[in-house]
C-alpha positions in Angstrom: 0.0 0.0 0.0 1.1 3.6 -0.3 3.9 4.2 2.2 5.2 0.6 1.9 8.5 -0.4 0.4 9.7 -3.6 -1.2 13.5 -3.8 -1.9 15.3 -6.8 -3.3 18.5 -7.5 -5.1 16.7 -9.9 -7.4 13.3 -10.3 -8.8 10.0 -9.3 -7.1 6.7 -11.3 -7.6 3.6 -10.3 -5.8 0.5 -12.5 -5.9 -1.8 -9.6 -5.4 -1.9 -5.8 -5.7 1.4 -4.1 -5.5 1.3 -0.4 -4.3 3.9 1.7 -2.6 7.6 1.9 -3.7 9.2 -1.2 -5.2 12.8 -1.7 -6.1 14.1 -4.8 -7.8 17.7 -5.3 -8.6 18.7 -2.9 -5.8 22.3 -4.0 -6.1 22.4 -2.6 -9.7 20.9 -5.6 -11.5 19.0 -4.3 -14.5 18.0 -7.9 -15.4 15.7 -8.1 -12.5 11.9 -8.1 -13.0 8.8 -7.0 -11.1 5.6 -8.9 -11.6 2.2 -8.5 -9.9 -1.4 -9.4 -10.4 -2.1 -5.6 -10.1 0.9 -3.4 -10.7 0.1 0.1 -9.3 3.2 1.3 -7.4 3.8 4.9 -6.4 7.4 4.5 -7.6 9.0 1.5 -9.5 12.8 1.0 -9.7 14.8 -1.7 -11.5 18.6 -1.4 -10.9 19.4 2.3 -11.2 16.3 3.2 -13.3 13.3 4.9 -11.6 9.8 5.5 -13.0 6.3 5.8 -11.7 3.2 4.2 -13.1 0.3 6.3 -14.4 -2.6 6.9 -12.0 -5.4 4.5 -12.5 -8.8 3.9 -11.0 -9.0 1.4 -8.1 -11.9 -0.1 -9.8 -9.8 -1.7 -12.6 -9.9 -5.5 -12.4 -6.7 -7.4 -11.7 -4.5 -7.7 -14.8 -1.2 -9.4 -14.3 1.7 -7.4 -15.5 5.5 -7.5 -15.6 8.0 -4.6 -15.5 11.5 -5.1 -17.1 14.3 -3.1 -18.6 14.8 -3.0 -22.3 17.4 -0.6 -23.8 17.8 1.3 -20.6 14.0 2.0 -20.3 11.4 0.3 -17.9 8.5 -1.2 -19.7 5.3 -2.6 -18.2 3.7 -5.3 -20.2 0.7 -7.7 -19.7 1.9 -11.1 -18.3 
């Protein structure tokens, strides 16, 4: 939830809604991924790259997504 933080040196997989700040590859690993049934973090980091997801309505149903780095940019795609 907002205000929470998840930090890992590797991948992060959440079987539910992911909100708050999330940082995969905290040791600089840009090959790490973040996956969740509902990806809605306030801030998303992979390695040294930082982004935030667009604001969405809480009423949107769960849509599994994955965040990964391609060519130095974080992409969020359906899983």
